[in-house]
Short mmCIF file of C-alpha atoms in Angstrom, two decimals:
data_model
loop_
_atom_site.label_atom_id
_atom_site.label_comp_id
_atom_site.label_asym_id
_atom_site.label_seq_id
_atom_site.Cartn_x
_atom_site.Cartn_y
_atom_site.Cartn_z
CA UNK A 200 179.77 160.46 218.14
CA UNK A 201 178.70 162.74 220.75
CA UNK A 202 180.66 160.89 223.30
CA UNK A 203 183.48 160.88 221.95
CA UNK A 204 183.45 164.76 221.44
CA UNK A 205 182.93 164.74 224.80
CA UNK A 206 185.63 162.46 225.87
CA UNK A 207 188.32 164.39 224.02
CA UNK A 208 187.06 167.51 225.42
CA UNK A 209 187.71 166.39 228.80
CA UNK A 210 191.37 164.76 228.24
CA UNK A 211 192.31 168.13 226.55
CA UNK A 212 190.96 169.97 229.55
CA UNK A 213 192.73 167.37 231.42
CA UNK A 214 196.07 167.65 229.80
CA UNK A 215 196.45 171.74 229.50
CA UNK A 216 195.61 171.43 233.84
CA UNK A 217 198.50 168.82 234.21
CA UNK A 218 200.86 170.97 232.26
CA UNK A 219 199.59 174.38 233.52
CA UNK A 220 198.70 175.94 230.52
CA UNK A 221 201.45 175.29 228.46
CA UNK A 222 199.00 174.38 225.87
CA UNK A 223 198.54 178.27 225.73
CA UNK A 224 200.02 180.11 222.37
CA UNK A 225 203.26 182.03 222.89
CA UNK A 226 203.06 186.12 222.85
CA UNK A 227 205.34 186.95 219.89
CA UNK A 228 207.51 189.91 220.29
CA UNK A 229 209.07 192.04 217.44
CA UNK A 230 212.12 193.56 217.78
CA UNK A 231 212.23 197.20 217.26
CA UNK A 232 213.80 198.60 213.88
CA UNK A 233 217.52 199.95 214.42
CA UNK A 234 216.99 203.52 214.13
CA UNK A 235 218.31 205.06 210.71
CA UNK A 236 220.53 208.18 211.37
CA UNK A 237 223.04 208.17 208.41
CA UNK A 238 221.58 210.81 206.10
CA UNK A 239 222.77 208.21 203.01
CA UNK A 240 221.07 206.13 204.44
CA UNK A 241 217.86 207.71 204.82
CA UNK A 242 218.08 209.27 201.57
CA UNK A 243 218.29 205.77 199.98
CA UNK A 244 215.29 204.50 201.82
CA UNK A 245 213.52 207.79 200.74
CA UNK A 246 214.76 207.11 197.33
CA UNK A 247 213.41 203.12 197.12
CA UNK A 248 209.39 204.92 197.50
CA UNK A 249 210.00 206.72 194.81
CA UNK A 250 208.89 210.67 194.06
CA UNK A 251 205.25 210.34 194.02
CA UNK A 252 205.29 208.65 197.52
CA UNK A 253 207.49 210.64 199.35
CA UNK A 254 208.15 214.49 199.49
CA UNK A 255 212.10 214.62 200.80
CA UNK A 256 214.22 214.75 203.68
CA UNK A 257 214.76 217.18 206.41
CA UNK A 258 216.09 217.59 209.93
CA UNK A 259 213.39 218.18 212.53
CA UNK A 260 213.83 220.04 215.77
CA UNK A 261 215.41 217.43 217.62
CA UNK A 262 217.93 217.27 214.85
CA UNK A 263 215.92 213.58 213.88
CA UNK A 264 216.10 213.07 209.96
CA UNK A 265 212.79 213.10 209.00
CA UNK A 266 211.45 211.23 204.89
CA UNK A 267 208.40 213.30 204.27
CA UNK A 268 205.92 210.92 202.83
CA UNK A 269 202.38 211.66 201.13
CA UNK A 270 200.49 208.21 202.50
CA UNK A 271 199.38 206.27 206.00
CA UNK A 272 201.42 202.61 204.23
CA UNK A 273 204.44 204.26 202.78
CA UNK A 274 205.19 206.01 206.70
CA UNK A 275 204.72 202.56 208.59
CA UNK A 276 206.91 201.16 205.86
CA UNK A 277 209.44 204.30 206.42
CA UNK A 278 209.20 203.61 210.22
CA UNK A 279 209.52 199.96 210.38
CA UNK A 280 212.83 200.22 208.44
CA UNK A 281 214.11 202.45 211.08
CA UNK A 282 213.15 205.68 209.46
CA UNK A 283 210.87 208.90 210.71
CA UNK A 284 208.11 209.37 209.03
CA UNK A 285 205.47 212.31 208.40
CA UNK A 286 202.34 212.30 206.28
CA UNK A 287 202.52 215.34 204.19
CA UNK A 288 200.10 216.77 201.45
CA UNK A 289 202.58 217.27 198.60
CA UNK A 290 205.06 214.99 196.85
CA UNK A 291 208.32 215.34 195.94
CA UNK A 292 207.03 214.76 191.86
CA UNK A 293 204.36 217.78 192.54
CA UNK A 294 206.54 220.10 194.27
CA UNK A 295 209.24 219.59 191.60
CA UNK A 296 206.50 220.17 188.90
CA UNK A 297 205.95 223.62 190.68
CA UNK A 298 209.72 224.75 190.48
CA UNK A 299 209.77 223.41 187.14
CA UNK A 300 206.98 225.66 186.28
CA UNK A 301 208.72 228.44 187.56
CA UNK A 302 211.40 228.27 185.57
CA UNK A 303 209.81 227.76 182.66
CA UNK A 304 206.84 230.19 182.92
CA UNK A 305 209.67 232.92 183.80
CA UNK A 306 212.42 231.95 181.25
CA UNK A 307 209.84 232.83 178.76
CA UNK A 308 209.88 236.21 179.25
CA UNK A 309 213.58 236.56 180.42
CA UNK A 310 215.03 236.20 184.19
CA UNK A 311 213.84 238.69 186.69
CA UNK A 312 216.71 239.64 188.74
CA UNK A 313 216.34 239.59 192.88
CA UNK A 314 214.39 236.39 193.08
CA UNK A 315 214.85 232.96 194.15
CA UNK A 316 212.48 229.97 194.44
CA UNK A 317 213.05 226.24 195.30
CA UNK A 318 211.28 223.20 197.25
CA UNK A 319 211.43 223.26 200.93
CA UNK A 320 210.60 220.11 202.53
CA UNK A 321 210.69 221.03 205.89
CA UNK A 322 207.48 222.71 205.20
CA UNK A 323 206.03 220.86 201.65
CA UNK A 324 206.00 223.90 199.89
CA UNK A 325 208.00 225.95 197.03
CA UNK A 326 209.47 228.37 198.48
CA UNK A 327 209.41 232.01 196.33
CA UNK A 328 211.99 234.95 197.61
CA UNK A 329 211.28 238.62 196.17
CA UNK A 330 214.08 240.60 197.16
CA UNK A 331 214.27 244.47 196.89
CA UNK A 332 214.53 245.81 192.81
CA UNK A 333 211.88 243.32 191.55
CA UNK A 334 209.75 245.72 189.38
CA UNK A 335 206.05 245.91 190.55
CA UNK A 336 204.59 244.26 187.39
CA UNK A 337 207.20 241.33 188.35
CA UNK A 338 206.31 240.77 191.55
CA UNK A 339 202.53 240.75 190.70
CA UNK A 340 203.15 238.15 187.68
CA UNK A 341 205.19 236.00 190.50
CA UNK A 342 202.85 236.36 192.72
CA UNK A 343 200.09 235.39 190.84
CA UNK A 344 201.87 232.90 189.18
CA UNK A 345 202.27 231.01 193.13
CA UNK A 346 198.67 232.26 193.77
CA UNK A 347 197.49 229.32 191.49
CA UNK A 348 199.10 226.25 193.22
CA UNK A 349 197.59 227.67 196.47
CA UNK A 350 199.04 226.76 200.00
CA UNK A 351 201.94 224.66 197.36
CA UNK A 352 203.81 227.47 197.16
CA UNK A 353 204.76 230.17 199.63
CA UNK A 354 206.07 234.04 198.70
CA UNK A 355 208.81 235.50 201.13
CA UNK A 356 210.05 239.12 201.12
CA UNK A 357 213.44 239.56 201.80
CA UNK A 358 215.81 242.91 202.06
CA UNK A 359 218.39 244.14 199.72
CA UNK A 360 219.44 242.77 196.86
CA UNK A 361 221.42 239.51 195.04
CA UNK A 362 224.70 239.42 194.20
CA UNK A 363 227.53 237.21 193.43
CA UNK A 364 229.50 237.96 196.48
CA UNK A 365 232.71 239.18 194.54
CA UNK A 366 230.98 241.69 191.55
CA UNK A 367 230.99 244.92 194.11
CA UNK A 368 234.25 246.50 195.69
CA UNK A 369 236.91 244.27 196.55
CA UNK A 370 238.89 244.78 199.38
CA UNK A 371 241.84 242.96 201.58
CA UNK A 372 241.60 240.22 203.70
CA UNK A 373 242.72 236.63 203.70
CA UNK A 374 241.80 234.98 200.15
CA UNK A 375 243.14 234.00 196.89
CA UNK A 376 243.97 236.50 194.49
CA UNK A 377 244.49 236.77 190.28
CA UNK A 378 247.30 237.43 188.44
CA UNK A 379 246.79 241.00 188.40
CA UNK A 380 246.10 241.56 191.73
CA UNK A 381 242.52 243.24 191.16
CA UNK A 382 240.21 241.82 193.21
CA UNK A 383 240.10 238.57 195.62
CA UNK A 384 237.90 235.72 196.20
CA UNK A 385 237.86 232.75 199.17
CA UNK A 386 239.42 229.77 198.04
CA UNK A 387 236.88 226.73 198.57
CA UNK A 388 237.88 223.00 198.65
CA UNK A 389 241.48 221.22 198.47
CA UNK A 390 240.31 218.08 196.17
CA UNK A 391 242.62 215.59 193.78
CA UNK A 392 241.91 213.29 191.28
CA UNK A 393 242.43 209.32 191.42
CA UNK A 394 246.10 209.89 190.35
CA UNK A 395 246.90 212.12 193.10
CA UNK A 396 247.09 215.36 191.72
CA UNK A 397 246.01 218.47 193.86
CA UNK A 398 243.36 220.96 192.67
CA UNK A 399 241.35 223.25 194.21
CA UNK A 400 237.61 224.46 194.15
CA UNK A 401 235.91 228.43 194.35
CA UNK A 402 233.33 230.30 192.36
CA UNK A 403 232.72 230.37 188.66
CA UNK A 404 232.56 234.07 188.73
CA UNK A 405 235.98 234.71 190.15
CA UNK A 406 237.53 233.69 187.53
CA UNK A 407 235.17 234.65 184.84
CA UNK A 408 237.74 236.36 182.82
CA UNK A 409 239.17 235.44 179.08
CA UNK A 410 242.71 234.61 180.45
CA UNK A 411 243.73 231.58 182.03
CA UNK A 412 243.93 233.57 185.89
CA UNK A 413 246.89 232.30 187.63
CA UNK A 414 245.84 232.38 190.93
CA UNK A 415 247.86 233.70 194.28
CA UNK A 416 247.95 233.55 198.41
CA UNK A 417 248.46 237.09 200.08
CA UNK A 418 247.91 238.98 197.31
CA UNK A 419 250.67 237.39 194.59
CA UNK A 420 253.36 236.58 196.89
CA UNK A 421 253.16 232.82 196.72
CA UNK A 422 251.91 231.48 193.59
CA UNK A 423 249.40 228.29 193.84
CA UNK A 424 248.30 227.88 190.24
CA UNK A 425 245.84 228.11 187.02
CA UNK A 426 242.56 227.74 185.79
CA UNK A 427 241.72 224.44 184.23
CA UNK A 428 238.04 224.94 184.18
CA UNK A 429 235.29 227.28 184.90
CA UNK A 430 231.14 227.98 184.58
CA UNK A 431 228.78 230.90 185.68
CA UNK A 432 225.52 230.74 184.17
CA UNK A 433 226.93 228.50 181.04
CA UNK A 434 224.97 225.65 182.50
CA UNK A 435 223.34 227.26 185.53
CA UNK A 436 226.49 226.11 187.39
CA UNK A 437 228.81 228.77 189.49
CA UNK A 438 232.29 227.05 189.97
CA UNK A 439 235.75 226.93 188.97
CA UNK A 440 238.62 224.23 189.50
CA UNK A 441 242.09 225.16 189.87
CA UNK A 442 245.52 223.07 189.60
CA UNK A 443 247.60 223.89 191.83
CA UNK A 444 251.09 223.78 190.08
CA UNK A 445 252.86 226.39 192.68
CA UNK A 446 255.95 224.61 194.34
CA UNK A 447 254.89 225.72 197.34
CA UNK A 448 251.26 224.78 196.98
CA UNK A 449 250.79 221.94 199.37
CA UNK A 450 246.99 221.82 199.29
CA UNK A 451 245.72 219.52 202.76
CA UNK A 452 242.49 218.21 202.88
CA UNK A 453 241.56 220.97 205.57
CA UNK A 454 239.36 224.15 205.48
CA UNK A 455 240.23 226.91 208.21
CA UNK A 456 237.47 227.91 210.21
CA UNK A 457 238.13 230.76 212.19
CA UNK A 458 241.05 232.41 209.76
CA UNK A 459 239.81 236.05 210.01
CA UNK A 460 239.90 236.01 213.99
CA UNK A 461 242.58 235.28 216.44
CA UNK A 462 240.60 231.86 217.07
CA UNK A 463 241.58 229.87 214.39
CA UNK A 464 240.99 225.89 213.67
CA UNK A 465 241.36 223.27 211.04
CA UNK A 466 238.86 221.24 210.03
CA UNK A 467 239.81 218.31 208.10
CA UNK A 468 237.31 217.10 204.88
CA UNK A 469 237.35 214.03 203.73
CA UNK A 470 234.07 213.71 201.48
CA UNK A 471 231.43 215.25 199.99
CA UNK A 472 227.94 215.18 199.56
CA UNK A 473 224.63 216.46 198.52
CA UNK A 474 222.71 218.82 201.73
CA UNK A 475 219.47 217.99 203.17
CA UNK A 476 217.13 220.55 204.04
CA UNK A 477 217.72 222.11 207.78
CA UNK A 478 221.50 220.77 208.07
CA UNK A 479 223.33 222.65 210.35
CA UNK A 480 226.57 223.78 207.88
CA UNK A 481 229.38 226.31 208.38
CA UNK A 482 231.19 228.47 206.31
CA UNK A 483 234.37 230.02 206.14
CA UNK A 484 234.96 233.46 204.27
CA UNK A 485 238.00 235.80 203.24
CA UNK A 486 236.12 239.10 204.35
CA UNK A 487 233.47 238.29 206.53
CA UNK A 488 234.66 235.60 208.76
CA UNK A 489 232.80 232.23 209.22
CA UNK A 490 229.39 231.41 210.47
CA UNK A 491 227.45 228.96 211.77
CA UNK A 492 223.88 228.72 209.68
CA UNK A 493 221.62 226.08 208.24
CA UNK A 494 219.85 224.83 205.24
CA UNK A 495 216.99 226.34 204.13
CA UNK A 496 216.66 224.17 200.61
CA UNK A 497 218.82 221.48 199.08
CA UNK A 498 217.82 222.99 195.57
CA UNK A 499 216.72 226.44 193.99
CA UNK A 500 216.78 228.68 191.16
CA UNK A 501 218.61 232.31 191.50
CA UNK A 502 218.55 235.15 189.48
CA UNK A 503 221.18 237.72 190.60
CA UNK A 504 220.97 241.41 189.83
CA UNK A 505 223.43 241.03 186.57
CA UNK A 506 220.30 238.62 185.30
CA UNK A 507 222.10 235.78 185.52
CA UNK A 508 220.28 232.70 186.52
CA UNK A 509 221.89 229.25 188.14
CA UNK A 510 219.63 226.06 188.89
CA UNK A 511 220.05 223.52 191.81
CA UNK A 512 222.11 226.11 194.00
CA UNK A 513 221.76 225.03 197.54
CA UNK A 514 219.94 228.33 200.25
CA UNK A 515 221.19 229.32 203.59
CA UNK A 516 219.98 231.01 206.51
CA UNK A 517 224.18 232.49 205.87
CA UNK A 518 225.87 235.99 205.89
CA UNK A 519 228.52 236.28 203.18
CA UNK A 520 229.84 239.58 201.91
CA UNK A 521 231.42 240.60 198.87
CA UNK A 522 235.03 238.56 198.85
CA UNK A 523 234.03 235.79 200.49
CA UNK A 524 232.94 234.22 196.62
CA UNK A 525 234.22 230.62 196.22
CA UNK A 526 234.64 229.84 200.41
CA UNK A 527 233.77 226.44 201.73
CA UNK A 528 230.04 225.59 203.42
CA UNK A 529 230.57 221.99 204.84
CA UNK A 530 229.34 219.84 207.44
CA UNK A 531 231.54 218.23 210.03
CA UNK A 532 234.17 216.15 207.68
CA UNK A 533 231.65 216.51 204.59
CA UNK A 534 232.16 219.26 202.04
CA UNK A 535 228.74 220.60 200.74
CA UNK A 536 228.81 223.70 198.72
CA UNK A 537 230.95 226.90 197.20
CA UNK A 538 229.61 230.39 198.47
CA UNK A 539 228.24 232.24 195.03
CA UNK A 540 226.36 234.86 196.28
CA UNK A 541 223.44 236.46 198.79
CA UNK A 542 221.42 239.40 199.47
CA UNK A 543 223.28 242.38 200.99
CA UNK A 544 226.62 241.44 200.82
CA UNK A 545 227.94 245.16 201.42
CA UNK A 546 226.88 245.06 204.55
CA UNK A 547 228.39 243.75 207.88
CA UNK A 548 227.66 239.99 209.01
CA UNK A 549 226.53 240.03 212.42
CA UNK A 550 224.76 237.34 214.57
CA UNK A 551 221.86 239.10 215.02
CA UNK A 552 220.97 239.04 211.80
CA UNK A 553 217.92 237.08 210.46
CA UNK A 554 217.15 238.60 206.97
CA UNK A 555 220.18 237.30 205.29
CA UNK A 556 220.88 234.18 203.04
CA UNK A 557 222.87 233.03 200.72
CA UNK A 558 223.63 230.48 197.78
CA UNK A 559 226.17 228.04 197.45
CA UNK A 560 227.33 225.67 194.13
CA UNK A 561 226.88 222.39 195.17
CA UNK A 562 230.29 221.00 195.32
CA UNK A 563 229.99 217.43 195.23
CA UNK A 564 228.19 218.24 191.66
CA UNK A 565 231.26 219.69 190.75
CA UNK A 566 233.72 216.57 191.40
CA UNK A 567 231.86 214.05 190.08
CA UNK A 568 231.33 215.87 186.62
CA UNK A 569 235.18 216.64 186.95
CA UNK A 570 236.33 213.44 187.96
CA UNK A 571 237.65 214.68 191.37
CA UNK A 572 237.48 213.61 195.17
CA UNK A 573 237.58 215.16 198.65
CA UNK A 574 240.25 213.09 199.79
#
């Protein structure tokens, strides 16, 4: 038996000389995962691991979108499937539990006007804002209150205070206006329905009034059309859809970006979605102008000064100022939200600004429970 070990060792030896080592195994190459960079598409993928294993979606500095994820496994599987992946301490299930909290720990003793507080995944934490006219004995029980889910939660101070951007002085510019003529807001998003008729989007609070508010363009001289539906507060919502039944309502699928200067463009929409933390938006406003911002958080609570509170508003790093209410925040052909409110709105929006931010309705929200599309 030993021989013929031997033997077969040596024709083997033999044979792999004779054929140059072509006996050796092949080195196996992988091909590289095609990079994800549709934010659907990442979203989904975030989406299939589920809350407790990931902890959301966000831009990073390179403008990369980036699944937050709270295990070593979960990011190979993120990056294998084309995705960027970072390890995180928090999940999207605990942060949520935190806002939740929130909510509920403050509800029981009523809203506390000037504050805001929502999940952040650029940097895993819930995110509390105090702005100025939060009583001391509020801020402490806030304060406290985040104190207990240490480094989970984050308190910012911010100036002034939080309005709906249309509840102080009104004044003219280019807008929508009531019947009466009292007042104007920003008209938002041109949208239909699947039978083709035109409607359009702004804030709840505009049109917060017991009459049906026929809406107007430069101040009642062409007529565009009525109320059909409205919320502020109702259901923590802050929107209102109009029909536009003017003859001389045409309604394209276009915001104008620019309409307060002499440099004026159109911007055509043709969908809409939910934000992702850190996307770079714009906005357009009847008073203020437009800007150029980003996303701060895809979902918060508010509590304006009047003590109304409205869940799952969207937070910007924005200027608006009273009469820009109901304007359009989008992202290139995507519409995103409808401007509500922010902190100082009686003041001038100016680039160098960097304590200002604002809070938008999330519009897609809006036409889904309504039925309606962005072209």
């Amino acid at each position: 038996m030993r021989s013929l070990i031997t033997r077969r060792a040596v024709i083997a030896s033999t044979a792999a000389a004779l054929l140059g080592g072509a006996l050796a195994m092949p080195q196996v190459v992988h091909a590289a995962p095609t990079p994800l960079t549709e934010a659907s598409a990442v979203r989904a993928l975030a989406a299939e691991f589920g809350d407790d294993r990931t902890a959301g979606v966000y831009r990073n500095e390179t403008g990369r979108l980036v699944i937050a994820v709270t295990d070593q496994a979960t990011a190979q599987a993120v990056r294998a499937a084309g995705g960027v992946a970072e390890v995180v301490k928090y999940s999207t299930a605990a942060l949520a539990s935190i806002h939740t909290t929130f909510d509920e720990r403050v509800a029981d003793v009523g809203p506390i006007p000037n504050t805001s507080w929502g999940v952040d995944p650029s940097s895993n934490q819930v995110v509390i804002d105090i702005f100025d006219g939060v009583s001391a004995a509020d801020e402490k029980r806030l304060r406290e209150l985040a104190a207990g889910y240490g480094d989970a939660a984050r308190i910012e101070e911010l100036p002034g205070t939080l309005q709906a951007a249309a509840d102080i002085e009104t004044r003219g510019g280019i807008g929508i206006y009531p019947k009466d003529g009292v007042g104007y807001c920003t008209l938002g998003f041109n949208v239909r329905n699947s039978a083709g008729q035109k409607y359009f989007v702004t804030a709840g609070h505009c049109a917060n009034t017991a009459d049906d508010r026929w809406w107007n363009r430069l101040n009642g001289e062409h007529y565009l059309g009525k109320r059909i539906w409205w919320d502020y507060g109702g259901i923590d919502k802050d929107y209102a859809v109009m029909e536009y039944k003017g003859p001389e309502a045409v309604g394209p699928p276009v915001v104008a970006y620019g309409a307060v200067t002499a440099f004026g463009k159109d911007y055509e929409i043709i969908d809409s979605r939910y934000p992702t933390d850190t996307d770079s938006v714009m906005r357009a406003g009847a008073h203020s102008g437009d800007l150029v911002g980003e996303v701060l958080s895809p979902s918060v609570t508010v509590t304006y000064i009047d003590g109304t509170t409205l869940k799952n508003m969207i937070k910007t790093s924005l200027c608006v100022m009273d009469g820009d209410s109901g304007g359009p925040m989008w992202n290139g052909v995507e519409a995103l939200g409808i401007t509500s409110g922010g902190n100082r709105i009686d003041e001038e929006c100016r680039s160098s600004t960097n304590d200002r931010v604002s809070y938008y309705q999330p519009v897609h929200w809006v036409l889904v429970h309504h039925g309606l599309h962005a072209f």
